[in-house]
mmCIF file of C-alpha atoms and ligand atoms in Angstrom:
data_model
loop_
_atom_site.group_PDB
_atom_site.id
_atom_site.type_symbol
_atom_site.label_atom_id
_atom_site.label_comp_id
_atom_site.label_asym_id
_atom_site.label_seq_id
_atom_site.Cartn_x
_atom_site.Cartn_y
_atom_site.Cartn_z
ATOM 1 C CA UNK A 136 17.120 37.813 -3.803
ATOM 2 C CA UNK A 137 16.847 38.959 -0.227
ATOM 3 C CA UNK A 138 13.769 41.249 0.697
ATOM 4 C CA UNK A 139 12.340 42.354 -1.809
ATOM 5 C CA UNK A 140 8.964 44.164 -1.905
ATOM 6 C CA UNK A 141 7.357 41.176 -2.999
ATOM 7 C CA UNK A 142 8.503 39.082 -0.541
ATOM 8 C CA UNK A 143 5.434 39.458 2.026
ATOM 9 C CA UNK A 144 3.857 36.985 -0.127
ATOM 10 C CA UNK A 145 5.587 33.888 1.571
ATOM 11 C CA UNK A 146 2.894 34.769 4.783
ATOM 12 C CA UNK A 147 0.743 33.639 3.127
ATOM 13 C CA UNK A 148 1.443 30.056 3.301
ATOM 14 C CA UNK A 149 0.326 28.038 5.921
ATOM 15 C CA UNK A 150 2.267 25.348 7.525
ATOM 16 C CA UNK A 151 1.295 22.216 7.214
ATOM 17 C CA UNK A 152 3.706 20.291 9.306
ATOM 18 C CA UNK A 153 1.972 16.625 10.830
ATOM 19 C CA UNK A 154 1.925 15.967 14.778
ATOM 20 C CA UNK A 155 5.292 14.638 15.743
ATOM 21 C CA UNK A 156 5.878 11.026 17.254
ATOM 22 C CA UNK A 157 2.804 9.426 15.378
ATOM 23 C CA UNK A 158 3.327 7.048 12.457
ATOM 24 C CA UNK A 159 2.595 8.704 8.879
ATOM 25 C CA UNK A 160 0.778 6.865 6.752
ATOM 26 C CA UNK A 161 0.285 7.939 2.719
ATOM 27 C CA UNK A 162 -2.329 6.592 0.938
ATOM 28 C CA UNK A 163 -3.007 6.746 -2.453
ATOM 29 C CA UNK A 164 -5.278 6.143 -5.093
ATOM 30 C CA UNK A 165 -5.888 5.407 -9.311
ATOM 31 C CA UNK A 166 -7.806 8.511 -10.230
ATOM 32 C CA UNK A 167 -10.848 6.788 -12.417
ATOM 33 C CA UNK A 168 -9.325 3.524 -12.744
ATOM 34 C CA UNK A 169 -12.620 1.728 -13.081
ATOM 35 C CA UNK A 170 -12.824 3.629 -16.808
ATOM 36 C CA UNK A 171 -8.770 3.606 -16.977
ATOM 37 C CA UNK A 172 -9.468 -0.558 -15.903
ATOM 38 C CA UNK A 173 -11.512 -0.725 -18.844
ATOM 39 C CA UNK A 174 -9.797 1.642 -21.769
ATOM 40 C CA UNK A 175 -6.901 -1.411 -21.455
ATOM 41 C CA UNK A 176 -9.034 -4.498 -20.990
ATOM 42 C CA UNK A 177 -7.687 -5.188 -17.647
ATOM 43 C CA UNK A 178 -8.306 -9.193 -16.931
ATOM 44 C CA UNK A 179 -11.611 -8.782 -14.508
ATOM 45 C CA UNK A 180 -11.766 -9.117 -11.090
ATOM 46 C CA UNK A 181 -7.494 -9.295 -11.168
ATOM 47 C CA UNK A 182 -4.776 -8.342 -13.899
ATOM 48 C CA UNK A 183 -1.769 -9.667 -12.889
ATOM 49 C CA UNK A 184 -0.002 -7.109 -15.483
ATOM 50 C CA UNK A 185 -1.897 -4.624 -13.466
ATOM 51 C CA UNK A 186 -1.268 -5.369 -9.636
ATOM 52 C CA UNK A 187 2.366 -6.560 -10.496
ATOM 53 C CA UNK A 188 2.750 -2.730 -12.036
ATOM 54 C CA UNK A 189 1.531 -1.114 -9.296
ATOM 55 C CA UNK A 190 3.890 -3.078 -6.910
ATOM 56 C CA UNK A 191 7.043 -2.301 -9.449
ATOM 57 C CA UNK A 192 6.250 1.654 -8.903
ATOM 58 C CA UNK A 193 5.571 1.177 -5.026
ATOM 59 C CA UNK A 194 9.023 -1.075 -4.776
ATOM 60 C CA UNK A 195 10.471 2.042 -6.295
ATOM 61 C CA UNK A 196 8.873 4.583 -4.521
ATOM 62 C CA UNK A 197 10.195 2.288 -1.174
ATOM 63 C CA UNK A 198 13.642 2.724 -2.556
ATOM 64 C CA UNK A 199 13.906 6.191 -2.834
ATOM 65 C CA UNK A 200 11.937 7.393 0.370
ATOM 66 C CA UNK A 201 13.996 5.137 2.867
ATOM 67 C CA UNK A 202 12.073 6.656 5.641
ATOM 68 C CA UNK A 203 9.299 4.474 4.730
ATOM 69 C CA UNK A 204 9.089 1.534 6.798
ATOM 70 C CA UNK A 205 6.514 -0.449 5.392
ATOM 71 C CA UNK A 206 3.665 -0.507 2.317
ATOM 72 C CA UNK A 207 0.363 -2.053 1.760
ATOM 73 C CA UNK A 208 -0.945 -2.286 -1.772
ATOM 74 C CA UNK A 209 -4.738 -3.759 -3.151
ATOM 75 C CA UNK A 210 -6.393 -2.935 -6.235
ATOM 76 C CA UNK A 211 -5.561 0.758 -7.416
ATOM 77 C CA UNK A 212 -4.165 1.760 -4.031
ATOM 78 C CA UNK A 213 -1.006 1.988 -2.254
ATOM 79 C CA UNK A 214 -0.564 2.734 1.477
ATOM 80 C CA UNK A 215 3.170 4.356 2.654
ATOM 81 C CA UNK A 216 4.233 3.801 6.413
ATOM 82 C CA UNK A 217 6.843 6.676 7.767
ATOM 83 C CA UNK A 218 8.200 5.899 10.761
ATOM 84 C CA UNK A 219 6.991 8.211 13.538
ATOM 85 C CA UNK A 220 10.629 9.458 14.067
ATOM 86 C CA UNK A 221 10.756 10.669 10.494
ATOM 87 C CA UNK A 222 11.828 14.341 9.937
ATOM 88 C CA UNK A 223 11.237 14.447 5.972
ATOM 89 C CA UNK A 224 10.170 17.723 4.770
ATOM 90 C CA UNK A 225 10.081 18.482 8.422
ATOM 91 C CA UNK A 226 6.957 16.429 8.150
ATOM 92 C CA UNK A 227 5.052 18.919 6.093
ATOM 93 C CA UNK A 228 2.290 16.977 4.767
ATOM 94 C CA UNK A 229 1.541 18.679 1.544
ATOM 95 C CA UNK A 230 5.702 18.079 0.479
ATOM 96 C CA UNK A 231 5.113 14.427 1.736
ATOM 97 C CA UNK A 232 2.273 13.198 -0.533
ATOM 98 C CA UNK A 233 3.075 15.613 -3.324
ATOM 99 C CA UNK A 234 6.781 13.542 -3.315
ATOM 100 C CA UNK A 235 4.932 10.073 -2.989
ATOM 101 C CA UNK A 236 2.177 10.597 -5.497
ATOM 102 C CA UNK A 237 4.622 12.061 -8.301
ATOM 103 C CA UNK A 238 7.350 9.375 -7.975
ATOM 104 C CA UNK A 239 4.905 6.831 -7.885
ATOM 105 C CA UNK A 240 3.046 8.000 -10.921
ATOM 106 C CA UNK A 241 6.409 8.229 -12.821
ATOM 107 C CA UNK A 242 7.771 5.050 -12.080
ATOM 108 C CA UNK A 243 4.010 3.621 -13.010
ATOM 109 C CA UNK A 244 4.484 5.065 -16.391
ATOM 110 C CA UNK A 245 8.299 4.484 -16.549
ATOM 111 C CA UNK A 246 7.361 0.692 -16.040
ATOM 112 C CA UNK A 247 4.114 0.529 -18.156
ATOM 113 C CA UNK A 248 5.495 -1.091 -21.161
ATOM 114 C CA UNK A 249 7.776 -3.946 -19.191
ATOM 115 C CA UNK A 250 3.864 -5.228 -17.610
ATOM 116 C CA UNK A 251 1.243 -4.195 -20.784
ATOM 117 C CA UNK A 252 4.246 -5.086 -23.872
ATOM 118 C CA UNK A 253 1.342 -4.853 -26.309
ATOM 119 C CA UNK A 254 -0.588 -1.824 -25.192
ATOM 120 C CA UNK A 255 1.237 1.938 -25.345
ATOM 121 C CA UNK A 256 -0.167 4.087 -23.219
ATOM 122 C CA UNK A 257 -2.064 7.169 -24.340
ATOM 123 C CA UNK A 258 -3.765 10.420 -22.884
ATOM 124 C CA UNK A 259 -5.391 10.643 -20.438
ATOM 125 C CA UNK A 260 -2.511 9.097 -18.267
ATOM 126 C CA UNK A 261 -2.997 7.593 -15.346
ATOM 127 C CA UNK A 262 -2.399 9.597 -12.019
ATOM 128 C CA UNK A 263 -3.300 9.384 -8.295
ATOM 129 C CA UNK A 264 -4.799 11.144 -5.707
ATOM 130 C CA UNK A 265 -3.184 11.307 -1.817
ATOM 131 C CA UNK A 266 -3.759 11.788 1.365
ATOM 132 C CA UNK A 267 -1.772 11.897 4.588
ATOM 133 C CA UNK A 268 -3.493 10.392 8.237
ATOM 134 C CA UNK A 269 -1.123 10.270 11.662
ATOM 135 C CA UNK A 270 -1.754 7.154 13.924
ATOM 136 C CA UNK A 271 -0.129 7.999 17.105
ATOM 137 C CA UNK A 272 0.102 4.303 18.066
ATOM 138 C CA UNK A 273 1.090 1.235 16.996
ATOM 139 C CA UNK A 274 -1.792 -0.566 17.925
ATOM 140 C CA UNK A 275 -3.719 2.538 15.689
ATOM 141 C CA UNK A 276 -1.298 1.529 12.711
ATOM 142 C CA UNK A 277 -1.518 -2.026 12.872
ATOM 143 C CA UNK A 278 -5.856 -1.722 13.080
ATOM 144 C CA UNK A 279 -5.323 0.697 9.918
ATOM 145 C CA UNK A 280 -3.226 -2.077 8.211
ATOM 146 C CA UNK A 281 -5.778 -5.163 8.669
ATOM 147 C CA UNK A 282 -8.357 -2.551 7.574
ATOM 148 C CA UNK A 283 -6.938 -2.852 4.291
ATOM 149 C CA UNK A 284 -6.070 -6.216 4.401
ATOM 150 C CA UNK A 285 -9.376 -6.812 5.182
ATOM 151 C CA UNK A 286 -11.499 -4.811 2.951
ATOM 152 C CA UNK A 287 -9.177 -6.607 0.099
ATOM 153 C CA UNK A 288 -10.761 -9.986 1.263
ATOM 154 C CA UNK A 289 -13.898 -8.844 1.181
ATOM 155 C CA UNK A 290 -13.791 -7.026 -2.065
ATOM 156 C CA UNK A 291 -11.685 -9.895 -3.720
ATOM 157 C CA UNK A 292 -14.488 -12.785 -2.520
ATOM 158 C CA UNK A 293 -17.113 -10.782 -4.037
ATOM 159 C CA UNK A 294 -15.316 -9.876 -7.237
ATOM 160 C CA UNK A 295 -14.265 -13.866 -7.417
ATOM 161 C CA UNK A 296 -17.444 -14.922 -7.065
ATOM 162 C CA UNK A 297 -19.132 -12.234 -9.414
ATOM 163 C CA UNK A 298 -16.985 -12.544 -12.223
ATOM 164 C CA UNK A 299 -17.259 -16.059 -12.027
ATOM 165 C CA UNK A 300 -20.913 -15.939 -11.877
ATOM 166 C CA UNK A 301 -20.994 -13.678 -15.505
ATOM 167 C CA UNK A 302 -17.827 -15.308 -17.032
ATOM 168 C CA UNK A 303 -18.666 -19.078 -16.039
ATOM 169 C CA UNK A 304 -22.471 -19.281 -15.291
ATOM 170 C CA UNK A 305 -23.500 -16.948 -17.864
ATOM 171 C CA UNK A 306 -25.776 -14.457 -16.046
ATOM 172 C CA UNK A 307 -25.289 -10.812 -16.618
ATOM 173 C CA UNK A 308 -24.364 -8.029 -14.162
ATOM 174 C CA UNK A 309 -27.606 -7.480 -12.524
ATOM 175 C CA UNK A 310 -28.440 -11.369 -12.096
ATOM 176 C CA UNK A 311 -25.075 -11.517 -10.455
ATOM 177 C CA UNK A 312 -25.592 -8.756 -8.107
ATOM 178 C CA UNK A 313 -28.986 -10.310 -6.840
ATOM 179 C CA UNK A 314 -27.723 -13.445 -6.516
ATOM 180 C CA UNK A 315 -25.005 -12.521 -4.239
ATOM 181 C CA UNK A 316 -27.100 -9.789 -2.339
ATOM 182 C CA UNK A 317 -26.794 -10.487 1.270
ATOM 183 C CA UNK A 318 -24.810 -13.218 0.932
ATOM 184 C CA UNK A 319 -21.968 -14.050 3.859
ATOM 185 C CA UNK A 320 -18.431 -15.021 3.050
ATOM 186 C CA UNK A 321 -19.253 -19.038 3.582
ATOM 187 C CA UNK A 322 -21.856 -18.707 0.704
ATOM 188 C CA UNK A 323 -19.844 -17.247 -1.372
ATOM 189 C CA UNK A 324 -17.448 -19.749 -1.028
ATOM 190 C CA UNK A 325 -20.082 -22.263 -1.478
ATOM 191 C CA UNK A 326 -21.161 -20.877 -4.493
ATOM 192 C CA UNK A 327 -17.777 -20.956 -6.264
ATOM 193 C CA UNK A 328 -17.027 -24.582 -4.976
ATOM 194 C CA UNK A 329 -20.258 -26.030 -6.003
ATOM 195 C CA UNK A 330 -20.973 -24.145 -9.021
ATOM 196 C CA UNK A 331 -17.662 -23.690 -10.541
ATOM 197 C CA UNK A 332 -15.300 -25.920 -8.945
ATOM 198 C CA UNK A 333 -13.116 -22.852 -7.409
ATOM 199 C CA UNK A 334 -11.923 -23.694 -4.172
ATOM 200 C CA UNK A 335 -10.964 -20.124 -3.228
ATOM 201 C CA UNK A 336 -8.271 -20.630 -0.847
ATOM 202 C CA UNK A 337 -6.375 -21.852 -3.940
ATOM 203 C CA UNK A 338 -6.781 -18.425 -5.281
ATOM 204 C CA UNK A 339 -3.631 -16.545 -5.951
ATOM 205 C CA UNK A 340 -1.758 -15.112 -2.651
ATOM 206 C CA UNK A 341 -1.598 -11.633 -4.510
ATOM 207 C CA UNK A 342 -5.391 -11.504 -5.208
ATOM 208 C CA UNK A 343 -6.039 -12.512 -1.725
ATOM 209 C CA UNK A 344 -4.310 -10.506 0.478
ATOM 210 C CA UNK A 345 -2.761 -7.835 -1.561
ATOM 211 C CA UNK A 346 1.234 -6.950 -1.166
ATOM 212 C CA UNK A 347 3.383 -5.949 1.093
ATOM 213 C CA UNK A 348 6.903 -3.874 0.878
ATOM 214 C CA UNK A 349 9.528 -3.870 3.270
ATOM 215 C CA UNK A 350 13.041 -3.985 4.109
ATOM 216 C CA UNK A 351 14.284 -7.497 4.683
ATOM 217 C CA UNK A 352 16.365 -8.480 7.417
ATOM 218 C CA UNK A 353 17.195 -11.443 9.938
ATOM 219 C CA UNK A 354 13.631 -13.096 10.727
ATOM 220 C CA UNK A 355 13.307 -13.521 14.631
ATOM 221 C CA UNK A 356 11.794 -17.179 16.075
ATOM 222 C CA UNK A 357 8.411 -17.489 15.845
ATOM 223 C CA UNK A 358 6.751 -17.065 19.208
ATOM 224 C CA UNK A 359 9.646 -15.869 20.669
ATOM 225 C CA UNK A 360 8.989 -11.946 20.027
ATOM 226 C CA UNK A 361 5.357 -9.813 20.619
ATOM 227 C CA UNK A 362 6.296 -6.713 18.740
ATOM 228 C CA UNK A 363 3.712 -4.766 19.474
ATOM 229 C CA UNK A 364 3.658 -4.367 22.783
ATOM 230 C CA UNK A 365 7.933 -4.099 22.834
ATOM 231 C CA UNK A 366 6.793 -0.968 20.597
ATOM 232 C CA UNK A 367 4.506 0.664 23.084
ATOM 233 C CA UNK A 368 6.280 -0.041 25.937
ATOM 234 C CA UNK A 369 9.733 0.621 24.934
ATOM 235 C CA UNK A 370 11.533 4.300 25.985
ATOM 236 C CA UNK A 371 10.474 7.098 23.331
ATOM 237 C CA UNK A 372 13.665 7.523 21.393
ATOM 238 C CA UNK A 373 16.327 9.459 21.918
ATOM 239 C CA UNK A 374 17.602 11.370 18.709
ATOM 240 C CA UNK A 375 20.224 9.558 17.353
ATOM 241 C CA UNK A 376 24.014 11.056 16.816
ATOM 242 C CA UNK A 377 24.232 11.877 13.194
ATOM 243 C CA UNK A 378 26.821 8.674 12.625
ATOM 244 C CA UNK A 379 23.855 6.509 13.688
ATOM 245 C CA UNK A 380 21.726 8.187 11.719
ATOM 246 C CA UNK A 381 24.172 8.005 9.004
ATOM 247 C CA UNK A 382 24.835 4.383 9.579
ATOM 248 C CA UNK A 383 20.924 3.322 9.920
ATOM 249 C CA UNK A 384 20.666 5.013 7.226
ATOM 250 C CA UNK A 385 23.467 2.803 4.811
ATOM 251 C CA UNK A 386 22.109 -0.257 6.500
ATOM 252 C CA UNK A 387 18.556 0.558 5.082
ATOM 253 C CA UNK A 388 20.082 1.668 1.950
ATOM 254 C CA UNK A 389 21.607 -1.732 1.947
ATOM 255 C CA UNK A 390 18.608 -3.919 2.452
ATOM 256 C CA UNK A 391 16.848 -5.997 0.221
ATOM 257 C CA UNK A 392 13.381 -4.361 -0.553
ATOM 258 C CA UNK A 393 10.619 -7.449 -1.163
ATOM 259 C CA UNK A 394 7.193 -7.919 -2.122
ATOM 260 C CA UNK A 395 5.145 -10.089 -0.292
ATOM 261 C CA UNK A 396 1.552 -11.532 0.003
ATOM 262 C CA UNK A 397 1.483 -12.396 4.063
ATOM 263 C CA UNK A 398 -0.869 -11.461 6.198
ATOM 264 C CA UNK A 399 -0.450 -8.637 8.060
ATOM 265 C CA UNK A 400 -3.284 -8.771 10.479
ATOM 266 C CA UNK A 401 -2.057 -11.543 12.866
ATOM 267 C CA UNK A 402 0.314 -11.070 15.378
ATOM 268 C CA UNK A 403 3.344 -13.081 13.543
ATOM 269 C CA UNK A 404 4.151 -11.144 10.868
ATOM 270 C CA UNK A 405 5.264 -8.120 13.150
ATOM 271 C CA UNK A 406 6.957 -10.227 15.765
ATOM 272 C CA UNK A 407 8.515 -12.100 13.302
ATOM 273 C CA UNK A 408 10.246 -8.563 12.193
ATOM 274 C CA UNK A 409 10.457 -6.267 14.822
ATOM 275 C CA UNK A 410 12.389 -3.880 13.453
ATOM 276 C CA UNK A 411 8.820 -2.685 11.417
ATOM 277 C CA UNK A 412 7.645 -1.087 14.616
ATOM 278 C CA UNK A 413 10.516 -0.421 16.704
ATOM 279 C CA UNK A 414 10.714 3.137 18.643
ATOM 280 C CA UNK A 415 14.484 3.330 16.659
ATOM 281 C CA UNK A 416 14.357 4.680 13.104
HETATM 282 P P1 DGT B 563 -11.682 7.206 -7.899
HETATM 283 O O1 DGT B 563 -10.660 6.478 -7.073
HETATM 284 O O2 DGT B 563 -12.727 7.821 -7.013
HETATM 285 O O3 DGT B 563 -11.074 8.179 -8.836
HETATM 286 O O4 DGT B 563 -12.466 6.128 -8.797
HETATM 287 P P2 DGT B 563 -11.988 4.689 -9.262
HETATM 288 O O5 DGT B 563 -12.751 4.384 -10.497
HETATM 289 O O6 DGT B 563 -10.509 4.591 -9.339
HETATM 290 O O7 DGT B 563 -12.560 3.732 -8.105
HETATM 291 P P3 DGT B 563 -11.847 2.949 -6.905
HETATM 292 O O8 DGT B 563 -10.473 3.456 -6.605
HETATM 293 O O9 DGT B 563 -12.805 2.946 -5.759
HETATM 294 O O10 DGT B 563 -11.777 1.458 -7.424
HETATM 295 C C1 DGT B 563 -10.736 0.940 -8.178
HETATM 296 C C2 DGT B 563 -11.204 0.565 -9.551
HETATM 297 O O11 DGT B 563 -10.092 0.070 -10.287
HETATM 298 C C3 DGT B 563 -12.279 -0.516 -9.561
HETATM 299 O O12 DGT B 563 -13.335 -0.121 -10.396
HETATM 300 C C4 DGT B 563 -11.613 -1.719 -10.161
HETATM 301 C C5 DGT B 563 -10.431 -1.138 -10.904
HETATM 302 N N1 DGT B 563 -9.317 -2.086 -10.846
HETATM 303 C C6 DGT B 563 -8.252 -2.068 -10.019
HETATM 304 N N2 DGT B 563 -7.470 -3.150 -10.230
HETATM 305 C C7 DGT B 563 -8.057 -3.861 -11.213
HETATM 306 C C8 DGT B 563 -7.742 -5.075 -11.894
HETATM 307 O O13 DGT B 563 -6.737 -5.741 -11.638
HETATM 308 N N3 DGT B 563 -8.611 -5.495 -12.867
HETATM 309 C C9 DGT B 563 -9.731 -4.785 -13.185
HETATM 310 N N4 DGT B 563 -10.522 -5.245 -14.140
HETATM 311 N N5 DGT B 563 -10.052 -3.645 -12.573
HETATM 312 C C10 DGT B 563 -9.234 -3.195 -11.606
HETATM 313 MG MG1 MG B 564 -10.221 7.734 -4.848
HETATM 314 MG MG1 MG B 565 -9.310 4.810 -7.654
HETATM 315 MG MG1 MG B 566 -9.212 2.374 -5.149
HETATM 316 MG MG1 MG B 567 12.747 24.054 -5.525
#
């Protein structure tokens, strides 16, 4: 259906295409899951029907989209790494997240009933909202991945310890909140040891420090790698022949995708797996 008359109409679309060489990272996000949280009696501060859910569709999403090196996932969030070599969609951003946030959201409803067995699901269904952000360098990528990692800590503590302070101790919501009002992360713990008997490194991994989703390969010796700066400092890539390409690409479909809890914020992690950050796809 070559030129037609209506065909001016494709000028109007703008292109959308994300700086090249910088590391792609889709986040998204439960849209009202604080009401959605409560419409199924999610377990309060952590369902484990919940978070392992969200991981299933993530795992799945990880599968599909093999340019995705890596994913991050607290709460009602997941974060999706492309490699900064990846030529998707020619790196059109609005094609990128709209892919992401619709396989995600069916696999999350494709999966609902093997997590919540006694609980159908009913309108309004659950969807997500996205977003896509370039960091151009590693050291930018790695900073936004503690940030999460980080801000699940500090969320988790306080959720702990306020749940535990209405659940356990009795008080409601707004005695809770006063209570832990400018309170620091060693009083916190303090207050679940001595009031509750929680130590709260005990706490599950999951709950702690979120999940992570990668392609598993050969672990390297500890101390024997520092990933991050091989990244930086390593030639920019050349574009590989299309049998590499086709061969990376049966060696990733090949890989066994996990789910982890590890922290992601020290060095050891990436070293430990340098093929996360290398400059090859
Ligand atoms: P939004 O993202 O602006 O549409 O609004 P929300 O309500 O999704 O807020 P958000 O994303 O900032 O916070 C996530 C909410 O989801 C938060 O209220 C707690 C809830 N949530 C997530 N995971 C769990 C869980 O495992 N258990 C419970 N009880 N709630 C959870
Ligand atoms: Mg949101
Ligand atoms: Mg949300
Ligand atoms: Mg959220
Ligand atoms: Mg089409």
């Amino acid at each position: 259906m070559a030129n037609s008359k209506f065909e001016y109409v494709r000028n109007f679309e703008q292109p959308d295409n994300l700086l090249p060489n910088t590391w792609i990272v889709v986040r998204i996000d439960g849209r009202g899951f604080t009401k959605f949280a409560n419409k199924y009696a999610f377990e309060k501060p952590n369902d484990r029907r919940a978070l392992d859910l969200m991981n299933a569709a993530a795992r799945q999403v990880v599968t599909e989209l093999p340019d995705i090196t890596i994913a991050y996932g607290v709460s009602d969030e997941y974060s999706f790494v492309f490699h900064k070599s990846c030529s998707l969609f020619e790196r059109r951003a609005s094609k990128l997240v709209s892919t992401i946030v619709s396989t995600f959201t069916a696999y999350y409803i494709h999966y609902w009933s093997t997590y919540f067995t006694e609980t159908p699901l009913s309108p309004p269904l659950p969807s997500f909202d996205g977003r896509a952000v370039c960091y151009p360098s590693v050291q930018n990528l790695r900073d936004y991945m503690s940030w999460r990692q980080v801000d699940c800590h500090i969320n988790n503590l306080y959720n702990t310890t306020f749940w535990a302070l209405i659940q356990q101790g009795g008080m409601d919501a707004l005695e809770a909140e006063k209570m832990l009002k400018g309170t620091y992360a060693a009083d916190k713990n303090e207050i679940l040891f001595s009031k509750f008997g929680i130590n709260y490194n005990n706490e599950p991994e999951m709950n702690k420090k979120g999940s992570v989703i990668f392609r598993d390969y050969e672990l390297v010796e500890p101390g024997t790698h520092n990933a991050a700066a091989e990244a930086e400092n390593q030639a920019e890539p050349v574009q590989p022949s299309k049998s590499q390409a086709d061969n990376e690409r049966k060696r990733r479909a090949k890989a066994r995708i996990v789910v982890e809890h590890f922290d992601i914020i020290k060095d050891e992690f990436w070293d430990r797996r340098p093929w996360l950050l290398s400059n090859k796809p």
